[in-house]
PDB file of C-alpha atoms in Angstrom:
ATOM      1  CA  MET A 152    -233.746 208.666 -86.099  1.00 81.00           C
ATOM      2  CA  VAL A 153    -234.558 209.920 -82.585  1.00 80.00           C
ATOM      3  CA  ASP A 154    -237.685 211.734 -83.788  1.00 84.00           C
ATOM      4  CA  GLY A 155    -239.008 208.449 -85.389  1.00 86.00           C
ATOM      5  CA  LEU A 156    -239.138 207.010 -81.710  1.00 87.00           C
ATOM      6  CA  ALA A 157    -241.975 209.316 -80.841  1.00 86.00           C
ATOM      7  CA  ASP A 158    -240.667 209.478 -77.343  1.00 87.00           C
ATOM      8  CA  PRO A 159    -240.472 213.065 -75.811  1.00 84.00           C
ATOM      9  CA  TYR A 160    -237.680 211.935 -73.533  1.00 81.00           C
ATOM     10  CA  ALA A 161    -235.405 210.387 -76.199  1.00 83.00           C
ATOM     11  CA  ARG A 162    -232.640 212.515 -77.523  1.00 82.00           C
ATOM     12  CA  PHE A 163    -229.485 212.134 -79.360  1.00 84.00           C
ATOM     13  CA  VAL A 164    -226.252 212.546 -77.144  1.00 80.00           C
ATOM     14  CA  GLY A 165    -223.170 213.546 -79.225  1.00 82.00           C
ATOM     15  CA  PRO A 166    -219.567 212.842 -78.515  1.00 83.00           C
ATOM     16  CA  ASP A 167    -218.927 216.070 -76.725  1.00 76.00           C
ATOM     17  CA  GLU A 168    -221.892 215.799 -74.491  1.00 75.00           C
ATOM     18  CA  LEU A 169    -221.178 212.213 -73.693  1.00 74.00           C
ATOM     19  CA  ALA A 170    -217.609 212.915 -72.847  1.00 70.00           C
ATOM     20  CA  ALA A 171    -218.839 215.844 -70.468  1.00 66.00           C
ATOM     21  CA  PHE A 172    -221.424 213.529 -68.919  1.00 68.00           C
ATOM     22  CA  GLN A 173    -218.630 210.827 -68.205  1.00 67.00           C
ATOM     23  CA  GLN A 174    -216.374 213.368 -66.756  1.00 63.00           C
ATOM     24  CA  GLU A 175    -219.222 214.775 -64.485  1.00 62.00           C
ATOM     25  CA  SER A 176    -220.332 211.262 -63.411  1.00 63.00           C
ATOM     26  CA  SER A 177    -216.776 210.214 -62.536  1.00 58.00           C
ATOM     27  CA  GLY A 178    -217.165 212.085 -59.278  1.00 54.00           C
ATOM     28  CA  THR A 179    -214.354 214.696 -60.033  1.00 61.00           C
ATOM     29  CA  TYR A 180    -213.760 217.331 -62.660  1.00 73.00           C
ATOM     30  CA  VAL A 181    -211.725 220.419 -63.259  1.00 85.00           C
ATOM     31  CA  GLY A 182    -213.987 223.675 -63.205  1.00 89.00           C
ATOM     32  CA  ILE A 183    -215.522 226.096 -60.766  1.00 94.00           C
ATOM     33  CA  GLY A 184    -217.418 223.607 -58.558  1.00 89.00           C
ATOM     34  CA  ALA A 185    -221.041 224.528 -58.964  1.00 89.00           C
ATOM     35  CA  MET A 186    -224.122 222.478 -60.149  1.00 85.00           C
ATOM     36  CA  LEU A 187    -226.181 224.385 -62.567  1.00 87.00           C
ATOM     37  CA  HIS A 188    -229.823 224.323 -63.654  1.00 85.00           C
ATOM     38  CA  PRO A 189    -230.228 224.324 -67.491  1.00 77.00           C
ATOM     39  CA  ASP A 190    -231.257 227.948 -67.298  1.00 81.00           C
ATOM     40  CA  GLY A 191    -227.848 229.073 -66.015  1.00 79.00           C
ATOM     41  CA  ARG A 192    -228.896 229.363 -62.297  1.00 89.00           C
ATOM     42  CA  VAL A 193    -226.729 227.848 -59.561  1.00 91.00           C
ATOM     43  CA  LEU A 194    -228.450 224.938 -58.071  1.00 88.00           C
ATOM     44  CA  PHE A 195    -225.523 224.665 -55.329  1.00 86.00           C
ATOM     45  CA  PRO A 196    -221.927 225.228 -55.001  1.00 89.00           C
ATOM     46  CA  ILE A 197    -219.915 222.252 -54.305  1.00 83.00           C
ATOM     47  CA  LEU A 198    -218.717 222.497 -50.752  1.00 79.00           C
ATOM     48  CA  THR A 199    -215.134 223.863 -50.290  1.00 83.00           C
ATOM     49  CA  GLY A 200    -214.990 224.457 -54.007  1.00 89.00           C
ATOM     50  CA  PRO A 201    -213.816 227.604 -55.971  1.00 94.00           C
ATOM     51  CA  ALA A 202    -217.383 228.831 -56.643  1.00 94.00           C
ATOM     52  CA  GLU A 203    -218.545 228.667 -52.888  1.00 93.00           C
ATOM     53  CA  ALA A 204    -215.267 230.507 -51.996  1.00 93.00           C
ATOM     54  CA  ALA A 205    -216.148 233.183 -54.572  1.00 94.00           C
ATOM     55  CA  GLY A 206    -219.613 233.823 -53.067  1.00 93.00           C
ATOM     56  CA  LEU A 207    -221.787 231.863 -55.551  1.00 94.00           C
ATOM     57  CA  ARG A 208    -225.045 230.714 -53.794  1.00 94.00           C
ATOM     58  CA  PRO A 209    -228.139 228.847 -54.936  1.00 93.00           C
ATOM     59  CA  GLY A 210    -230.443 230.814 -57.143  1.00 94.00           C
ATOM     60  CA  ASP A 211    -227.442 233.087 -58.578  1.00 95.00           C
ATOM     61  CA  ARG A 212    -227.433 233.337 -62.336  1.00 94.00           C
ATOM     62  CA  ILE A 213    -224.359 233.358 -64.410  1.00 94.00           C
ATOM     63  CA  GLU A 214    -224.925 236.019 -67.018  1.00 94.00           C
ATOM     64  CA  ALA A 215    -221.562 235.935 -68.691  1.00 95.00           C
ATOM     65  CA  VAL A 216    -218.614 233.986 -68.853  1.00 95.00           C
ATOM     66  CA  ASP A 217    -215.197 235.637 -70.016  1.00 96.00           C
ATOM     67  CA  GLY A 218    -217.524 238.461 -71.540  1.00 95.00           C
ATOM     68  CA  ARG A 219    -219.700 236.116 -73.414  1.00 95.00           C
ATOM     69  CA  ASN A 220    -223.448 236.490 -72.693  1.00 94.00           C
ATOM     70  CA  THR A 221    -225.002 233.159 -71.646  1.00 92.00           C
ATOM     71  CA  ALA A 222    -228.535 234.032 -72.156  1.00 89.00           C
ATOM     72  CA  ALA A 223    -228.961 231.962 -75.300  1.00 89.00           C
ATOM     73  CA  MET A 224    -226.562 229.272 -74.133  1.00 89.00           C
ATOM     74  CA  ASN A 225    -227.711 225.809 -73.322  1.00 83.00           C
ATOM     75  CA  SER A 226    -226.408 224.029 -70.165  1.00 81.00           C
ATOM     76  CA  ALA A 227    -223.884 222.054 -72.165  1.00 81.00           C
ATOM     77  CA  GLU A 228    -222.287 225.202 -73.716  1.00 88.00           C
ATOM     78  CA  LEU A 229    -222.308 226.946 -70.341  1.00 90.00           C
ATOM     79  CA  VAL A 230    -220.555 224.064 -68.633  1.00 87.00           C
ATOM     80  CA  SER A 231    -218.081 223.783 -71.517  1.00 87.00           C
ATOM     81  CA  LEU A 232    -217.171 227.568 -70.718  1.00 92.00           C
ATOM     82  CA  LEU A 233    -216.798 226.874 -66.961  1.00 92.00           C
ATOM     83  CA  ARG A 234    -214.489 223.956 -67.366  1.00 89.00           C
ATOM     84  CA  GLY A 235    -211.002 224.161 -68.345  1.00 88.00           C
ATOM     85  CA  PRO A 236    -207.356 223.471 -67.598  1.00 90.00           C
ATOM     86  CA  ARG A 237    -206.360 223.218 -63.996  1.00 90.00           C
ATOM     87  CA  GLY A 238    -205.171 226.447 -62.652  1.00 93.00           C
ATOM     88  CA  SER A 239    -206.702 228.651 -65.456  1.00 94.00           C
ATOM     89  CA  SER A 240    -209.085 231.548 -64.519  1.00 95.00           C
ATOM     90  CA  VAL A 241    -212.648 232.329 -65.692  1.00 96.00           C
ATOM     91  CA  VAL A 242    -214.380 235.876 -65.201  1.00 97.00           C
ATOM     92  CA  LEU A 243    -218.107 235.547 -64.316  1.00 96.00           C
ATOM     93  CA  GLU A 244    -220.743 238.175 -64.424  1.00 96.00           C
ATOM     94  CA  ILE A 245    -223.258 237.079 -61.774  1.00 96.00           C
ATOM     95  CA  LEU A 246    -226.714 238.274 -60.878  1.00 95.00           C
ATOM     96  CA  HIS A 247    -227.060 237.190 -57.262  1.00 94.00           C
ATOM     97  CA  HIS A 248    -230.543 235.944 -56.253  1.00 89.00           C
ATOM     98  CA  ASP A 249    -230.924 239.314 -54.120  1.00 92.00           C
ATOM     99  CA  GLY A 250    -230.641 241.320 -57.275  1.00 94.00           C
ATOM    100  CA  ARG A 251    -226.881 242.331 -56.940  1.00 95.00           C
ATOM    101  CA  HIS A 252    -224.534 242.235 -59.827  1.00 96.00           C
ATOM    102  CA  GLU A 253    -220.917 241.037 -59.349  1.00 96.00           C
ATOM    103  CA  ARG A 254    -217.905 240.104 -61.451  1.00 96.00           C
ATOM    104  CA  ALA A 255    -215.878 237.430 -60.051  1.00 95.00           C
ATOM    105  CA  THR A 256    -212.595 235.768 -61.200  1.00 96.00           C
ATOM    106  CA  ILE A 257    -212.443 232.060 -60.442  1.00 96.00           C
ATOM    107  CA  ARG A 258    -209.641 229.813 -60.693  1.00 96.00           C
ATOM    108  CA  ARG A 259    -210.442 226.388 -62.026  1.00 95.00           C
ATOM    109  CA  ARG A 260    -209.240 223.241 -60.071  1.00 92.00           C
ATOM    110  CA  PRO A 261    -210.280 219.694 -59.569  1.00 88.00           C
ATOM    111  CA  VAL A 262    -213.494 219.461 -57.882  1.00 82.00           C
ATOM    112  CA  PRO A 263    -215.246 216.510 -56.238  1.00 74.00           C
ATOM    113  CA  ALA A 264    -218.791 216.219 -57.290  1.00 65.00           C
ATOM    114  CA  GLY A 265    -219.877 216.197 -53.769  1.00 70.00           C
ATOM    115  CA  THR A 266    -222.857 213.982 -54.389  1.00 78.00           C
ATOM    116  CA  VAL A 267    -223.784 213.493 -50.622  1.00 84.00           C
ATOM    117  CA  GLY A 268    -224.639 216.849 -49.053  1.00 80.00           C
ATOM    118  CA  ASP A 269    -226.115 217.306 -45.566  1.00 83.00           C
ATOM    119  CA  SER A 270    -226.031 214.265 -43.237  1.00 89.00           C
ATOM    120  CA  ARG A 271    -227.309 214.603 -39.667  1.00 91.00           C
ATOM    121  CA  TRP A 272    -229.219 212.655 -37.015  1.00 92.00           C
ATOM    122  CA  LEU A 273    -232.915 213.472 -36.706  1.00 92.00           C
ATOM    123  CA  ASP A 274    -233.582 211.176 -33.903  1.00 91.00           C
ATOM    124  CA  ARG A 275    -230.526 209.264 -32.499  1.00 88.00           C
ATOM    125  CA  GLU A 276    -232.355 207.113 -30.119  1.00 88.00           C
ATOM    126  CA  ALA A 277    -234.704 205.850 -32.938  1.00 89.00           C
ATOM    127  CA  GLY A 278    -231.795 205.432 -35.223  1.00 86.00           C
ATOM    128  CA  ILE A 279    -233.253 207.950 -37.712  1.00 91.00           C
ATOM    129  CA  ALA A 280    -230.817 210.139 -39.881  1.00 90.00           C
ATOM    130  CA  HIS A 281    -231.156 212.378 -42.876  1.00 92.00           C
ATOM    131  CA  LEU A 282    -228.742 212.166 -45.893  1.00 91.00           C
ATOM    132  CA  HIS A 283    -229.059 214.446 -48.668  1.00 89.00           C
ATOM    133  CA  LEU A 284    -228.184 212.774 -51.974  1.00 87.00           C
ATOM    134  CA  ARG A 285    -227.581 215.742 -54.422  1.00 77.00           C
ATOM    135  CA  SER A 286    -226.747 213.696 -57.447  1.00 76.00           C
ATOM    136  CA  PHE A 287    -225.379 210.294 -58.458  1.00 79.00           C
ATOM    137  CA  ALA A 288    -221.821 209.424 -59.703  1.00 77.00           C
ATOM    138  CA  GLU A 289    -219.132 206.842 -59.360  1.00 79.00           C
ATOM    139  CA  SER A 290    -218.262 208.405 -56.076  1.00 80.00           C
ATOM    140  CA  THR A 291    -221.550 208.317 -54.459  1.00 85.00           C
ATOM    141  CA  ALA A 292    -221.145 204.891 -52.877  1.00 89.00           C
ATOM    142  CA  ARG A 293    -217.870 205.862 -51.213  1.00 88.00           C
ATOM    143  CA  GLU A 294    -219.254 209.317 -50.086  1.00 86.00           C
ATOM    144  CA  LEU A 295    -222.257 207.569 -48.570  1.00 90.00           C
ATOM    145  CA  ASP A 296    -220.149 205.112 -46.775  1.00 93.00           C
ATOM    146  CA  GLN A 297    -218.206 208.118 -45.412  1.00 90.00           C
ATOM    147  CA  ALA A 298    -221.221 209.919 -44.421  1.00 91.00           C
ATOM    148  CA  LEU A 299    -222.713 206.885 -42.566  1.00 91.00           C
ATOM    149  CA  GLN A 300    -219.305 206.088 -40.622  1.00 91.00           C
ATOM    150  CA  THR A 301    -219.359 209.843 -39.697  1.00 90.00           C
ATOM    151  CA  LEU A 302    -222.932 209.410 -38.268  1.00 90.00           C
ATOM    152  CA  GLU A 303    -222.168 206.371 -36.566  1.00 88.00           C
ATOM    153  CA  ALA A 304    -219.075 207.843 -34.906  1.00 89.00           C
ATOM    154  CA  ALA A 305    -220.975 210.724 -33.673  1.00 84.00           C
ATOM    155  CA  ALA A 306    -223.672 208.636 -32.158  1.00 72.00           C
ATOM    156  CA  PRO A 307    -223.233 204.887 -32.196  1.00 65.00           C
ATOM    157  CA  LEU A 308    -226.490 202.936 -31.948  1.00 59.00           C
TER     158      LEU A 308
END
């Protein structure tokens, strides 16, 4: 049916993938706290999340999860292995972007999506600030309001 659309961007989203998307877009999920590129590289760890505490950094590649090689996995498969019950642990084999290999045991916990990253004034006098929106979720508006309030408190106009 999807092939009949002749649209290269159309694809079927099954119930498992839809549930994962809905959980991710809620603004909080139980996992290690890392946003991943489809090829398994870490785009960024969620600030104050378990992945950041374990030393994962942008560009690191997750090569195995609990002994299972991730090379042939798609991002949905990889994410399903990284998420799990609160308090459970997962063992990762990591290839850091600098070439070092490491094994890390990470305890899963609820992690806010952290959709608003860096927020800072570029030119206070001109009223110009920088807000980094990493992604969008139900929590984005609340996070954006909080970041703006923090900026305004630091340097009211």
